[in-house]
Amino acid sequence: MEAPLEALRETGVTIREATADDAVGGVPPRWVALPENTGEVAALMHVSAAHDLAVVPVGDGTKLDWGNPPERCDLLIDTCCLLLGDGSAVEHSAGDLVARVGAGLPLGVLGSMLARSRQELVLDTPGGAGTVGGTLATAVAGPRRFRYGTARDLLIGITVVLADGTVATSGGNVVKNVAGYDLGKLFTGSYGTLGVITEATFRLHPVPADRRWVTVDLPGSGTEDASAALVAELAASQAEPSAVELDRPDLIGGSAVSALVEGVAAGARAEAVRERMDEYGSARITAEAPAWWAVPPGEEVLLELRVPPAAAYPALHAVAARGLPARVRGSVASAVLLVALPTGVGAAEFAGFVTGVRDDLRRLGGALTVLAAPPALAGGVDRWGPSGALPLMRRVKERFDPGRRMSPGRFAGGI
């Protein structure tokens, strides 16, 4: 028996041999650990540091194909069983609109638990998919980011285990902090490259008393200026929509714009939005979201486009100019859009698309990230693209993981 495996098992944590299904971006780990609390994660990280084991944290695995494949992976830390220190999954202070949650809890389960108190965590992941930790690590946020912000804005406390086994906490009820760093902001979107998220504390919101979606179908090319004007009006409307979303099945045909109005007098406010939308087409009000709402336009070849809000429609022009059949969907008022390409796209076409769109977006102050793509496509491009923040990101990586053992190579610049 290998010395590292013996040491891992001596922690008392459940350890199993990895299988092909545990691979991260095609890189198979040697072992999988299933810790049940922060202390057990710390014990695993102490052993990993002593034996120079590369560690990759994983939630429910829905986004394991996002980001670069790790340079190496010895130990996969599965957070599925992570609980709070007292053995509970959630510590909910309903009167304070705050919840402290174990990182392995699925968002759908958390949503059901909070709903009993008519409260919610406003992240809007499709179908409640993903765990708390995985959602933070990949910085996923849904349509209502427009009104409520992203995970970084809703997170008020976090507990993490660093590469050397140190437990650090920032935010509410601080036990041990890492001086000078806002851990919540650093770890959100870090793809497991700085440490393991074990607990998170969120600011909650009351479930709105009522919700209405107002949707209009817009004609095809030649109406982009009108569409942009409509979105700008909705974003600044006194009806205060919580989200303004776009679904564009192709970049030549028509598209749909849908606004969510919720809360007090939602019906009357939605009617005011409908009257304004009617100037662009036949708008309709529904009590249910459109079927495409908060659902990615694809999964196998998926990219994320971010630009300043005023540049959303010029960014759509940049995508269309590449000549590939793309489907675009997402938060048009926030200008965070997902782009899906057909699965049959060739490697050269894909590389040309990514390079060309990035060049155009750079002039608009935006960026393009390849979230998911088959290895034959992803291997020919930089998934993350250029970033002016890369020197700072490298310094942070050196501070938190000088041995490059946490998900090495997964993040931008090979961090």
mmCIF file of C-alpha atoms in Angstrom:
data_model
loop_
_atom_site.group_PDB
_atom_site.id
_atom_site.type_symbol
_atom_site.label_atom_id
_atom_site.label_comp_id
_atom_site.label_asym_id
_atom_site.label_seq_id
_atom_site.Cartn_x
_atom_site.Cartn_y
_atom_site.Cartn_z
ATOM 1 C CA MET A 1 0.000 0.000 0.000
ATOM 2 C CA GLU A 2 1.317 3.458 -0.904
ATOM 3 C CA ALA A 3 2.337 5.759 1.957
ATOM 4 C CA PRO A 4 0.073 8.653 0.804
ATOM 5 C CA LEU A 5 -2.981 6.393 0.769
ATOM 6 C CA GLU A 6 -2.182 5.085 4.245
ATOM 7 C CA ALA A 7 -1.844 8.629 5.532
ATOM 8 C CA LEU A 8 -5.101 9.703 3.902
ATOM 9 C CA ARG A 9 -6.969 6.803 5.471
ATOM 10 C CA GLU A 10 -5.481 7.568 8.870
ATOM 11 C CA THR A 11 -7.461 10.825 8.846
ATOM 12 C CA GLY A 12 -10.628 8.768 9.314
ATOM 13 C CA VAL A 13 -12.158 10.217 6.153
ATOM 14 C CA THR A 14 -13.773 7.816 3.702
ATOM 15 C CA ILE A 15 -11.323 7.247 0.821
ATOM 16 C CA ARG A 16 -11.992 5.226 -2.310
ATOM 17 C CA GLU A 17 -10.095 4.413 -5.451
ATOM 18 C CA ALA A 18 -11.007 6.714 -8.344
ATOM 19 C CA THR A 19 -12.792 5.485 -11.461
ATOM 20 C CA ALA A 20 -12.952 6.812 -15.004
ATOM 21 C CA ASP A 21 -16.134 8.699 -14.068
ATOM 22 C CA ASP A 22 -14.141 10.816 -11.620
ATOM 23 C CA ALA A 23 -11.908 12.336 -14.308
ATOM 24 C CA VAL A 24 -11.623 16.126 -14.360
ATOM 25 C CA GLY A 25 -11.330 17.417 -17.897
ATOM 26 C CA GLY A 26 -10.067 13.985 -18.924
ATOM 27 C CA VAL A 27 -7.460 13.835 -16.122
ATOM 28 C CA PRO A 28 -8.144 10.911 -13.758
ATOM 29 C CA PRO A 29 -7.435 11.281 -10.028
ATOM 30 C CA ARG A 30 -5.880 8.479 -7.986
ATOM 31 C CA TRP A 31 -8.259 8.658 -5.037
ATOM 32 C CA VAL A 32 -11.539 10.274 -4.015
ATOM 33 C CA ALA A 33 -12.156 11.524 -0.459
ATOM 34 C CA LEU A 34 -15.574 12.195 1.085
ATOM 35 C CA PRO A 35 -15.055 14.465 4.111
ATOM 36 C CA GLU A 36 -17.998 15.388 6.330
ATOM 37 C CA ASN A 37 -16.839 18.670 7.868
ATOM 38 C CA THR A 38 -14.233 21.404 7.694
ATOM 39 C CA GLY A 39 -11.924 19.634 10.139
ATOM 40 C CA GLU A 40 -11.773 16.533 7.958
ATOM 41 C CA VAL A 41 -10.970 18.639 4.895
ATOM 42 C CA ALA A 42 -8.149 20.273 6.867
ATOM 43 C CA ALA A 43 -6.778 16.844 7.800
ATOM 44 C CA LEU A 44 -6.829 15.779 4.148
ATOM 45 C CA MET A 45 -5.031 18.948 3.105
ATOM 46 C CA HIS A 46 -2.336 18.463 5.762
ATOM 47 C CA VAL A 47 -1.637 14.987 4.365
ATOM 48 C CA SER A 48 -1.731 16.256 0.784
ATOM 49 C CA ALA A 49 0.804 18.957 1.629
ATOM 50 C CA ALA A 50 3.098 16.435 3.281
ATOM 51 C CA HIS A 51 3.004 14.088 0.274
ATOM 52 C CA ASP A 52 2.820 16.730 -2.497
ATOM 53 C CA LEU A 53 -0.591 15.564 -3.701
ATOM 54 C CA ALA A 54 -2.479 17.691 -6.219
ATOM 55 C CA VAL A 55 -6.041 18.279 -5.008
ATOM 56 C CA VAL A 56 -9.193 19.151 -6.949
ATOM 57 C CA PRO A 57 -12.446 19.918 -5.097
ATOM 58 C CA VAL A 58 -15.711 18.801 -6.723
ATOM 59 C CA GLY A 59 -19.395 19.284 -5.939
ATOM 60 C CA ASP A 60 -21.978 17.409 -7.967
ATOM 61 C CA GLY A 61 -19.766 17.494 -11.061
ATOM 62 C CA THR A 62 -22.049 19.560 -13.297
ATOM 63 C CA LYS A 63 -19.189 21.883 -14.299
ATOM 64 C CA LEU A 64 -16.148 19.630 -14.186
ATOM 65 C CA ASP A 65 -15.674 20.222 -17.919
ATOM 66 C CA TRP A 66 -15.452 23.985 -17.355
ATOM 67 C CA GLY A 67 -11.968 25.469 -17.093
ATOM 68 C CA ASN A 68 -8.684 23.926 -18.189
ATOM 69 C CA PRO A 69 -7.904 20.289 -17.372
ATOM 70 C CA PRO A 70 -5.693 20.179 -14.257
ATOM 71 C CA GLU A 71 -1.995 19.599 -14.850
ATOM 72 C CA ARG A 72 -2.233 16.715 -12.394
ATOM 73 C CA CYS A 73 -4.817 15.335 -10.002
ATOM 74 C CA ASP A 74 -3.981 12.963 -7.167
ATOM 75 C CA LEU A 75 -6.898 13.520 -4.804
ATOM 76 C CA LEU A 76 -10.449 14.519 -5.645
ATOM 77 C CA ILE A 77 -12.220 15.996 -2.606
ATOM 78 C CA ASP A 78 -15.927 15.319 -3.064
ATOM 79 C CA THR A 79 -17.903 17.845 -1.018
ATOM 80 C CA CYS A 80 -21.198 15.954 -1.290
ATOM 81 C CA CYS A 81 -21.172 15.039 2.417
ATOM 82 C CA LEU A 82 -19.897 18.332 3.857
ATOM 83 C CA LEU A 83 -21.951 19.577 6.791
ATOM 84 C CA LEU A 84 -21.573 22.387 9.302
ATOM 85 C CA GLY A 85 -19.624 21.781 12.487
ATOM 86 C CA ASP A 86 -22.756 20.811 14.442
ATOM 87 C CA GLY A 87 -23.706 18.187 11.862
ATOM 88 C CA SER A 88 -26.481 20.229 10.247
ATOM 89 C CA ALA A 89 -26.657 21.248 6.606
ATOM 90 C CA VAL A 90 -28.037 24.764 7.155
ATOM 91 C CA GLU A 91 -28.069 27.296 9.977
ATOM 92 C CA HIS A 92 -30.931 29.589 8.996
ATOM 93 C CA SER A 93 -31.534 32.850 10.850
ATOM 94 C CA ALA A 94 -34.852 33.701 9.252
ATOM 95 C CA GLY A 95 -35.294 36.907 11.241
ATOM 96 C CA ASP A 96 -31.976 38.208 9.967
ATOM 97 C CA LEU A 97 -32.410 36.922 6.399
ATOM 98 C CA VAL A 98 -29.122 35.029 6.697
ATOM 99 C CA ALA A 99 -28.168 31.379 6.168
ATOM 100 C CA ARG A 100 -24.900 29.551 6.839
ATOM 101 C CA VAL A 101 -24.610 26.518 4.582
ATOM 102 C CA GLY A 102 -22.333 23.533 4.031
ATOM 103 C CA ALA A 103 -20.587 23.780 0.660
ATOM 104 C CA GLY A 104 -21.791 20.374 -0.523
ATOM 105 C CA LEU A 105 -25.499 21.192 -0.254
ATOM 106 C CA PRO A 106 -27.274 21.259 -3.655
ATOM 107 C CA LEU A 107 -28.821 24.640 -4.384
ATOM 108 C CA GLY A 108 -32.159 23.000 -5.177
ATOM 109 C CA VAL A 109 -32.269 21.436 -1.710
ATOM 110 C CA LEU A 110 -31.276 24.731 -0.106
ATOM 111 C CA GLY A 111 -34.031 26.473 -2.038
ATOM 112 C CA SER A 112 -36.651 24.029 -0.768
ATOM 113 C CA MET A 113 -35.475 24.472 2.825
ATOM 114 C CA LEU A 114 -35.540 28.272 2.659
ATOM 115 C CA ALA A 115 -38.926 28.311 0.929
ATOM 116 C CA ARG A 116 -40.550 27.024 4.130
ATOM 117 C CA SER A 117 -39.820 30.450 5.591
ATOM 118 C CA ARG A 118 -40.761 32.252 2.351
ATOM 119 C CA GLN A 119 -37.124 33.203 1.762
ATOM 120 C CA GLU A 120 -34.664 32.476 -1.049
ATOM 121 C CA LEU A 121 -31.061 32.714 -2.209
ATOM 122 C CA VAL A 122 -31.323 34.631 -5.465
ATOM 123 C CA LEU A 123 -28.835 32.862 -7.739
ATOM 124 C CA ASP A 124 -31.265 31.317 -10.277
ATOM 125 C CA THR A 125 -29.146 28.395 -11.425
ATOM 126 C CA PRO A 126 -31.057 26.225 -13.927
ATOM 127 C CA GLY A 127 -33.267 23.806 -12.007
ATOM 128 C CA GLY A 128 -31.298 24.494 -8.835
ATOM 129 C CA ALA A 129 -28.378 22.561 -10.331
ATOM 130 C CA GLY A 130 -24.986 22.655 -8.670
ATOM 131 C CA THR A 131 -23.826 22.711 -5.068
ATOM 132 C CA VAL A 132 -23.201 25.795 -2.976
ATOM 133 C CA GLY A 133 -19.424 25.374 -3.201
ATOM 134 C CA GLY A 134 -19.377 24.583 -6.904
ATOM 135 C CA THR A 135 -21.603 27.546 -7.686
ATOM 136 C CA LEU A 136 -19.271 29.860 -5.789
ATOM 137 C CA ALA A 137 -16.146 28.338 -7.336
ATOM 138 C CA THR A 138 -17.461 28.920 -10.864
ATOM 139 C CA ALA A 139 -19.230 32.228 -10.045
ATOM 140 C CA VAL A 140 -22.511 31.168 -11.636
ATOM 141 C CA ALA A 141 -25.452 33.582 -11.446
ATOM 142 C CA GLY A 142 -28.779 33.625 -13.255
ATOM 143 C CA PRO A 143 -31.194 36.216 -14.679
ATOM 144 C CA ARG A 144 -31.887 38.133 -11.477
ATOM 145 C CA ARG A 145 -28.273 39.171 -11.215
ATOM 146 C CA PHE A 146 -29.558 42.383 -12.823
ATOM 147 C CA ARG A 147 -31.361 43.409 -9.632
ATOM 148 C CA TYR A 148 -29.778 41.370 -6.843
ATOM 149 C CA GLY A 149 -26.192 40.962 -8.008
ATOM 150 C CA THR A 150 -24.042 37.852 -8.245
ATOM 151 C CA ALA A 151 -22.754 35.332 -5.724
ATOM 152 C CA ARG A 152 -20.037 37.801 -4.700
ATOM 153 C CA ASP A 153 -22.735 40.297 -3.734
ATOM 154 C CA LEU A 154 -24.874 37.801 -1.807
ATOM 155 C CA LEU A 155 -21.986 36.154 0.042
ATOM 156 C CA ILE A 156 -21.328 37.680 3.472
ATOM 157 C CA GLY A 157 -19.075 35.016 4.991
ATOM 158 C CA ILE A 158 -16.992 32.048 3.896
ATOM 159 C CA THR A 159 -14.899 29.269 5.440
ATOM 160 C CA VAL A 160 -12.120 27.742 3.380
ATOM 161 C CA VAL A 161 -9.288 25.277 3.861
ATOM 162 C CA LEU A 162 -6.020 26.379 2.298
ATOM 163 C CA ALA A 163 -3.442 24.201 0.571
ATOM 164 C CA ASP A 164 -1.449 23.657 3.766
ATOM 165 C CA GLY A 165 -4.516 22.681 5.803
ATOM 166 C CA THR A 166 -5.063 26.083 7.422
ATOM 167 C CA VAL A 167 -8.732 26.855 8.080
ATOM 168 C CA ALA A 168 -9.551 30.493 7.290
ATOM 169 C CA THR A 169 -12.813 32.371 7.673
ATOM 170 C CA SER A 170 -13.897 35.828 6.614
ATOM 171 C CA GLY A 171 -17.147 37.681 7.046
ATOM 172 C CA GLY A 172 -19.581 36.991 9.869
ATOM 173 C CA ASN A 173 -18.357 35.211 13.006
ATOM 174 C CA VAL A 174 -14.700 35.364 11.961
ATOM 175 C CA VAL A 175 -12.540 32.692 13.598
ATOM 176 C CA LYS A 176 -9.302 33.112 11.638
ATOM 177 C CA ASN A 177 -8.786 35.561 8.825
ATOM 178 C CA VAL A 178 -6.066 35.924 6.202
ATOM 179 C CA ALA A 179 -4.983 39.498 6.780
ATOM 180 C CA GLY A 180 -5.588 41.887 3.920
ATOM 181 C CA TYR A 181 -7.746 39.564 1.807
ATOM 182 C CA ASP A 182 -11.480 39.386 1.191
ATOM 183 C CA LEU A 183 -11.723 35.603 0.960
ATOM 184 C CA GLY A 184 -15.278 35.623 -0.360
ATOM 185 C CA LYS A 185 -14.374 37.707 -3.383
ATOM 186 C CA LEU A 186 -11.135 35.814 -4.023
ATOM 187 C CA PHE A 187 -12.619 32.334 -3.826
ATOM 188 C CA THR A 188 -15.741 33.129 -5.844
ATOM 189 C CA GLY A 189 -14.799 32.251 -9.407
ATOM 190 C CA SER A 190 -11.429 30.721 -8.446
ATOM 191 C CA TYR A 191 -12.223 27.236 -9.839
ATOM 192 C CA GLY A 192 -10.724 25.498 -6.812
ATOM 193 C CA THR A 193 -7.247 26.917 -7.406
ATOM 194 C CA LEU A 194 -6.857 28.654 -4.030
ATOM 195 C CA GLY A 195 -8.323 26.154 -1.578
ATOM 196 C CA VAL A 196 -11.476 24.229 -0.663
ATOM 197 C CA ILE A 197 -14.686 26.104 0.176
ATOM 198 C CA THR A 198 -16.381 24.285 3.073
ATOM 199 C CA GLU A 199 -19.022 26.724 4.367
ATOM 200 C CA ALA A 200 -20.709 29.871 3.102
ATOM 201 C CA THR A 201 -22.978 32.475 4.685
ATOM 202 C CA PHE A 202 -25.435 34.283 2.430
ATOM 203 C CA ARG A 203 -27.726 37.250 2.564
ATOM 204 C CA LEU A 204 -31.245 36.094 1.690
ATOM 205 C CA HIS A 205 -34.343 37.814 0.295
ATOM 206 C CA PRO A 206 -38.043 37.301 0.929
ATOM 207 C CA VAL A 207 -39.836 35.320 -1.764
ATOM 208 C CA PRO A 208 -41.814 37.915 -3.773
ATOM 209 C CA ALA A 209 -45.569 37.839 -3.265
ATOM 210 C CA ASP A 210 -46.167 37.755 -7.016
ATOM 211 C CA ARG A 211 -44.248 37.348 -10.267
ATOM 212 C CA ARG A 212 -45.051 38.145 -13.887
ATOM 213 C CA TRP A 213 -43.008 37.642 -17.044
ATOM 214 C CA VAL A 214 -43.592 39.968 -19.990
ATOM 215 C CA THR A 215 -42.285 38.609 -23.285
ATOM 216 C CA VAL A 216 -42.183 39.965 -26.809
ATOM 217 C CA ASP A 217 -41.014 38.259 -30.006
ATOM 218 C CA LEU A 218 -38.927 40.541 -32.184
ATOM 219 C CA PRO A 219 -38.376 40.215 -35.940
ATOM 220 C CA GLY A 220 -35.038 39.331 -37.498
ATOM 221 C CA SER A 221 -32.070 41.340 -38.706
ATOM 222 C CA GLY A 222 -32.419 45.069 -39.222
ATOM 223 C CA THR A 223 -34.178 45.706 -35.913
ATOM 224 C CA GLU A 224 -31.186 45.572 -33.581
ATOM 225 C CA ASP A 225 -31.305 49.307 -32.827
ATOM 226 C CA ALA A 226 -34.950 49.061 -31.806
ATOM 227 C CA SER A 227 -34.235 45.982 -29.693
ATOM 228 C CA ALA A 228 -31.362 47.753 -27.963
ATOM 229 C CA ALA A 229 -33.609 50.745 -27.282
ATOM 230 C CA LEU A 230 -36.261 48.458 -25.769
ATOM 231 C CA VAL A 231 -33.754 46.774 -23.453
ATOM 232 C CA ALA A 232 -32.367 50.143 -22.346
ATOM 233 C CA GLU A 233 -35.884 51.343 -21.583
ATOM 234 C CA LEU A 234 -36.693 48.226 -19.596
ATOM 235 C CA ALA A 235 -33.479 48.449 -17.603
ATOM 236 C CA ALA A 236 -34.314 52.018 -16.532
ATOM 237 C CA SER A 237 -38.074 51.470 -16.199
ATOM 238 C CA GLN A 238 -39.970 52.549 -13.098
ATOM 239 C CA ALA A 239 -41.520 49.081 -13.182
ATOM 240 C CA GLU A 240 -38.127 47.924 -11.827
ATOM 241 C CA PRO A 241 -37.800 44.554 -13.551
ATOM 242 C CA SER A 242 -35.667 42.022 -11.691
ATOM 243 C CA ALA A 243 -34.282 40.631 -14.944
ATOM 244 C CA VAL A 244 -34.274 41.334 -18.670
ATOM 245 C CA GLU A 245 -33.352 38.280 -20.725
ATOM 246 C CA LEU A 246 -32.728 37.598 -24.405
ATOM 247 C CA ASP A 247 -33.179 34.412 -26.403
ATOM 248 C CA ARG A 248 -31.797 34.512 -29.938
ATOM 249 C CA PRO A 249 -31.975 31.069 -31.570
ATOM 250 C CA ASP A 250 -29.904 32.290 -34.496
ATOM 251 C CA LEU A 251 -28.324 35.598 -35.399
ATOM 252 C CA ILE A 252 -30.292 36.111 -38.600
ATOM 253 C CA GLY A 253 -33.835 35.293 -37.507
ATOM 254 C CA GLY A 254 -35.915 36.762 -34.725
ATOM 255 C CA SER A 255 -35.380 36.839 -30.988
ATOM 256 C CA ALA A 256 -37.386 37.103 -27.785
ATOM 257 C CA VAL A 257 -36.944 39.585 -24.953
ATOM 258 C CA SER A 258 -38.519 38.800 -21.592
ATOM 259 C CA ALA A 259 -38.676 40.944 -18.450
ATOM 260 C CA LEU A 260 -39.452 39.659 -14.968
ATOM 261 C CA VAL A 261 -41.520 41.902 -12.707
ATOM 262 C CA GLU A 262 -42.000 40.722 -9.138
ATOM 263 C CA GLY A 263 -43.169 41.893 -5.751
ATOM 264 C CA VAL A 264 -45.836 44.392 -4.797
ATOM 265 C CA ALA A 265 -48.361 45.203 -7.557
ATOM 266 C CA ALA A 266 -46.491 42.977 -9.983
ATOM 267 C CA GLY A 267 -49.577 42.621 -12.170
ATOM 268 C CA ALA A 268 -50.060 46.361 -12.650
ATOM 269 C CA ARG A 269 -46.352 46.953 -13.208
ATOM 270 C CA ALA A 270 -46.225 44.117 -15.724
ATOM 271 C CA GLU A 271 -49.133 45.670 -17.606
ATOM 272 C CA ALA A 272 -47.177 48.918 -17.907
ATOM 273 C CA VAL A 273 -44.219 46.951 -19.288
ATOM 274 C CA ARG A 274 -46.481 45.107 -21.733
ATOM 275 C CA GLU A 275 -47.864 48.375 -23.088
ATOM 276 C CA ARG A 276 -44.329 49.581 -23.756
ATOM 277 C CA MET A 277 -43.302 46.275 -25.344
ATOM 278 C CA ASP A 278 -46.337 46.307 -27.598
ATOM 279 C CA GLU A 279 -44.669 49.036 -29.613
ATOM 280 C CA TYR A 280 -42.142 46.405 -30.737
ATOM 281 C CA GLY A 281 -44.446 43.417 -31.211
ATOM 282 C CA SER A 282 -47.321 41.556 -29.606
ATOM 283 C CA ALA A 283 -46.246 41.263 -25.963
ATOM 284 C CA ARG A 284 -47.779 38.801 -23.517
ATOM 285 C CA ILE A 285 -47.878 38.483 -19.733
ATOM 286 C CA THR A 286 -47.528 35.072 -18.099
ATOM 287 C CA ALA A 287 -47.355 33.759 -14.539
ATOM 288 C CA GLU A 288 -44.682 31.267 -15.586
ATOM 289 C CA ALA A 289 -41.246 31.889 -17.049
ATOM 290 C CA PRO A 290 -40.623 31.196 -20.748
ATOM 291 C CA ALA A 291 -39.344 27.662 -21.323
ATOM 292 C CA TRP A 292 -35.887 29.008 -22.187
ATOM 293 C CA TRP A 293 -35.558 31.228 -19.080
ATOM 294 C CA ALA A 294 -32.343 30.578 -17.101
ATOM 295 C CA VAL A 295 -31.499 27.583 -19.308
ATOM 296 C CA PRO A 296 -28.138 27.600 -21.151
ATOM 297 C CA PRO A 297 -28.524 27.605 -24.957
ATOM 298 C CA GLY A 298 -26.303 24.512 -25.168
ATOM 299 C CA GLU A 299 -23.916 22.417 -23.111
ATOM 300 C CA GLU A 300 -21.212 20.805 -25.257
ATOM 301 C CA VAL A 301 -19.806 23.967 -26.884
ATOM 302 C CA LEU A 302 -20.640 26.866 -24.588
ATOM 303 C CA LEU A 303 -19.003 30.279 -24.259
ATOM 304 C CA GLU A 304 -19.639 33.271 -22.014
ATOM 305 C CA LEU A 305 -19.584 36.809 -23.365
ATOM 306 C CA ARG A 306 -19.292 39.840 -21.091
ATOM 307 C CA VAL A 307 -19.296 43.478 -22.156
ATOM 308 C CA PRO A 308 -20.448 46.806 -20.688
ATOM 309 C CA PRO A 309 -24.287 46.913 -20.876
ATOM 310 C CA ALA A 310 -24.313 49.569 -23.607
ATOM 311 C CA ALA A 311 -22.252 47.251 -25.823
ATOM 312 C CA ALA A 312 -24.565 44.212 -25.676
ATOM 313 C CA TYR A 313 -25.906 44.568 -29.202
ATOM 314 C CA PRO A 314 -22.558 45.482 -30.805
ATOM 315 C CA ALA A 315 -21.291 42.284 -29.155
ATOM 316 C CA LEU A 316 -24.092 40.339 -30.858
ATOM 317 C CA HIS A 317 -22.939 41.864 -34.159
ATOM 318 C CA ALA A 318 -19.426 40.595 -33.405
ATOM 319 C CA VAL A 319 -20.752 37.067 -32.903
ATOM 320 C CA ALA A 320 -22.842 37.213 -36.076
ATOM 321 C CA ALA A 321 -19.900 38.512 -38.113
ATOM 322 C CA ARG A 322 -18.053 35.220 -37.652
ATOM 323 C CA GLY A 323 -20.641 33.429 -39.791
ATOM 324 C CA LEU A 324 -21.204 30.392 -37.550
ATOM 325 C CA PRO A 325 -24.703 29.283 -36.492
ATOM 326 C CA ALA A 326 -24.714 30.446 -32.890
ATOM 327 C CA ARG A 327 -27.496 30.560 -30.322
ATOM 328 C CA VAL A 328 -27.269 33.381 -27.800
ATOM 329 C CA ARG A 329 -29.171 33.593 -24.550
ATOM 330 C CA GLY A 330 -28.783 35.396 -21.267
ATOM 331 C CA SER A 331 -28.916 38.595 -19.280
ATOM 332 C CA VAL A 332 -28.978 41.234 -21.976
ATOM 333 C CA ALA A 333 -29.506 44.124 -19.532
ATOM 334 C CA SER A 334 -26.426 43.028 -17.580
ATOM 335 C CA ALA A 335 -24.633 42.124 -20.837
ATOM 336 C CA VAL A 336 -23.628 38.655 -19.661
ATOM 337 C CA LEU A 337 -24.601 36.301 -22.484
ATOM 338 C CA LEU A 338 -24.052 32.619 -23.213
ATOM 339 C CA VAL A 339 -23.171 31.553 -26.746
ATOM 340 C CA ALA A 340 -23.685 27.963 -27.926
ATOM 341 C CA LEU A 341 -22.126 26.653 -31.132
ATOM 342 C CA PRO A 342 -23.152 23.469 -32.976
ATOM 343 C CA THR A 343 -21.417 20.291 -31.877
ATOM 344 C CA GLY A 344 -20.112 19.666 -35.402
ATOM 345 C CA VAL A 345 -18.035 22.834 -35.628
ATOM 346 C CA GLY A 346 -14.467 22.176 -36.796
ATOM 347 C CA ALA A 347 -11.370 22.994 -34.775
ATOM 348 C CA ALA A 348 -10.140 25.653 -37.212
ATOM 349 C CA GLU A 349 -13.592 27.270 -37.408
ATOM 350 C CA PHE A 350 -13.871 27.268 -33.637
ATOM 351 C CA ALA A 351 -10.428 28.805 -33.128
ATOM 352 C CA GLY A 352 -11.188 31.480 -35.737
ATOM 353 C CA PHE A 353 -14.511 32.255 -34.064
ATOM 354 C CA VAL A 354 -12.994 32.627 -30.602
ATOM 355 C CA THR A 355 -10.071 34.737 -31.826
ATOM 356 C CA GLY A 356 -12.227 36.988 -34.004
ATOM 357 C CA VAL A 357 -14.908 37.604 -31.390
ATOM 358 C CA ARG A 358 -12.291 38.322 -28.735
ATOM 359 C CA ASP A 359 -10.631 40.901 -30.947
ATOM 360 C CA ASP A 360 -13.971 42.669 -31.461
ATOM 361 C CA LEU A 361 -14.984 42.443 -27.808
ATOM 362 C CA ARG A 362 -11.678 43.860 -26.642
ATOM 363 C CA ARG A 363 -12.494 47.054 -28.522
ATOM 364 C CA LEU A 364 -15.860 47.094 -26.732
ATOM 365 C CA GLY A 365 -14.274 46.599 -23.316
ATOM 366 C CA GLY A 366 -15.455 42.985 -23.077
ATOM 367 C CA ALA A 367 -14.188 39.431 -23.015
ATOM 368 C CA LEU A 368 -15.075 35.903 -24.119
ATOM 369 C CA THR A 369 -14.530 32.744 -22.045
ATOM 370 C CA VAL A 370 -14.818 29.178 -23.323
ATOM 371 C CA LEU A 371 -16.817 27.451 -20.603
ATOM 372 C CA ALA A 372 -17.207 24.030 -22.189
ATOM 373 C CA ALA A 373 -15.885 22.448 -25.371
ATOM 374 C CA PRO A 374 -14.644 19.012 -26.452
ATOM 375 C CA PRO A 375 -10.869 18.574 -26.049
ATOM 376 C CA ALA A 376 -10.347 18.696 -29.816
ATOM 377 C CA LEU A 377 -11.748 22.229 -29.834
ATOM 378 C CA ALA A 378 -10.638 23.537 -26.441
ATOM 379 C CA GLY A 379 -7.053 22.392 -27.017
ATOM 380 C CA GLY A 380 -6.647 24.837 -29.882
ATOM 381 C CA VAL A 381 -7.547 28.002 -27.954
ATOM 382 C CA ASP A 382 -6.911 29.711 -24.641
ATOM 383 C CA ARG A 383 -10.153 29.068 -22.762
ATOM 384 C CA TRP A 384 -9.824 32.247 -20.707
ATOM 385 C CA GLY A 385 -8.262 34.704 -23.111
ATOM 386 C CA PRO A 386 -6.050 37.661 -22.220
ATOM 387 C CA SER A 387 -6.513 39.398 -18.875
ATOM 388 C CA GLY A 388 -4.882 42.538 -17.538
ATOM 389 C CA ALA A 389 -5.410 41.194 -14.017
ATOM 390 C CA LEU A 390 -3.215 38.146 -14.602
ATOM 391 C CA PRO A 391 -0.131 39.463 -12.725
ATOM 392 C CA LEU A 392 -2.275 40.130 -9.643
ATOM 393 C CA MET A 393 -3.933 36.728 -9.972
ATOM 394 C CA ARG A 394 -0.523 35.056 -10.073
ATOM 395 C CA ARG A 395 0.526 36.850 -6.887
ATOM 396 C CA VAL A 396 -2.638 35.700 -5.136
ATOM 397 C CA LYS A 397 -2.016 32.124 -6.268
ATOM 398 C CA GLU A 398 1.537 32.299 -4.947
ATOM 399 C CA ARG A 399 0.272 33.595 -1.610
ATOM 400 C CA PHE A 400 -2.399 30.924 -1.125
ATOM 401 C CA ASP A 401 -0.897 27.947 -2.949
ATOM 402 C CA PRO A 402 2.852 28.386 -3.479
ATOM 403 C CA GLY A 403 3.276 24.678 -4.192
ATOM 404 C CA ARG A 404 0.705 24.766 -7.020
ATOM 405 C CA ARG A 405 -1.215 21.803 -5.650
ATOM 406 C CA MET A 406 -4.764 23.192 -5.762
ATOM 407 C CA SER A 407 -6.369 22.415 -9.142
ATOM 408 C CA PRO A 408 -3.092 23.347 -10.879
ATOM 409 C CA GLY A 409 -3.568 24.888 -14.304
ATOM 410 C CA ARG A 410 -7.383 25.062 -14.171
ATOM 411 C CA PHE A 411 -7.658 28.829 -14.150
ATOM 412 C CA ALA A 412 -6.633 31.718 -16.384
ATOM 413 C CA GLY A 413 -2.986 31.855 -17.386
ATOM 414 C CA GLY A 414 -2.472 28.269 -16.280
ATOM 415 C CA ILE A 415 -2.886 29.273 -12.612
#
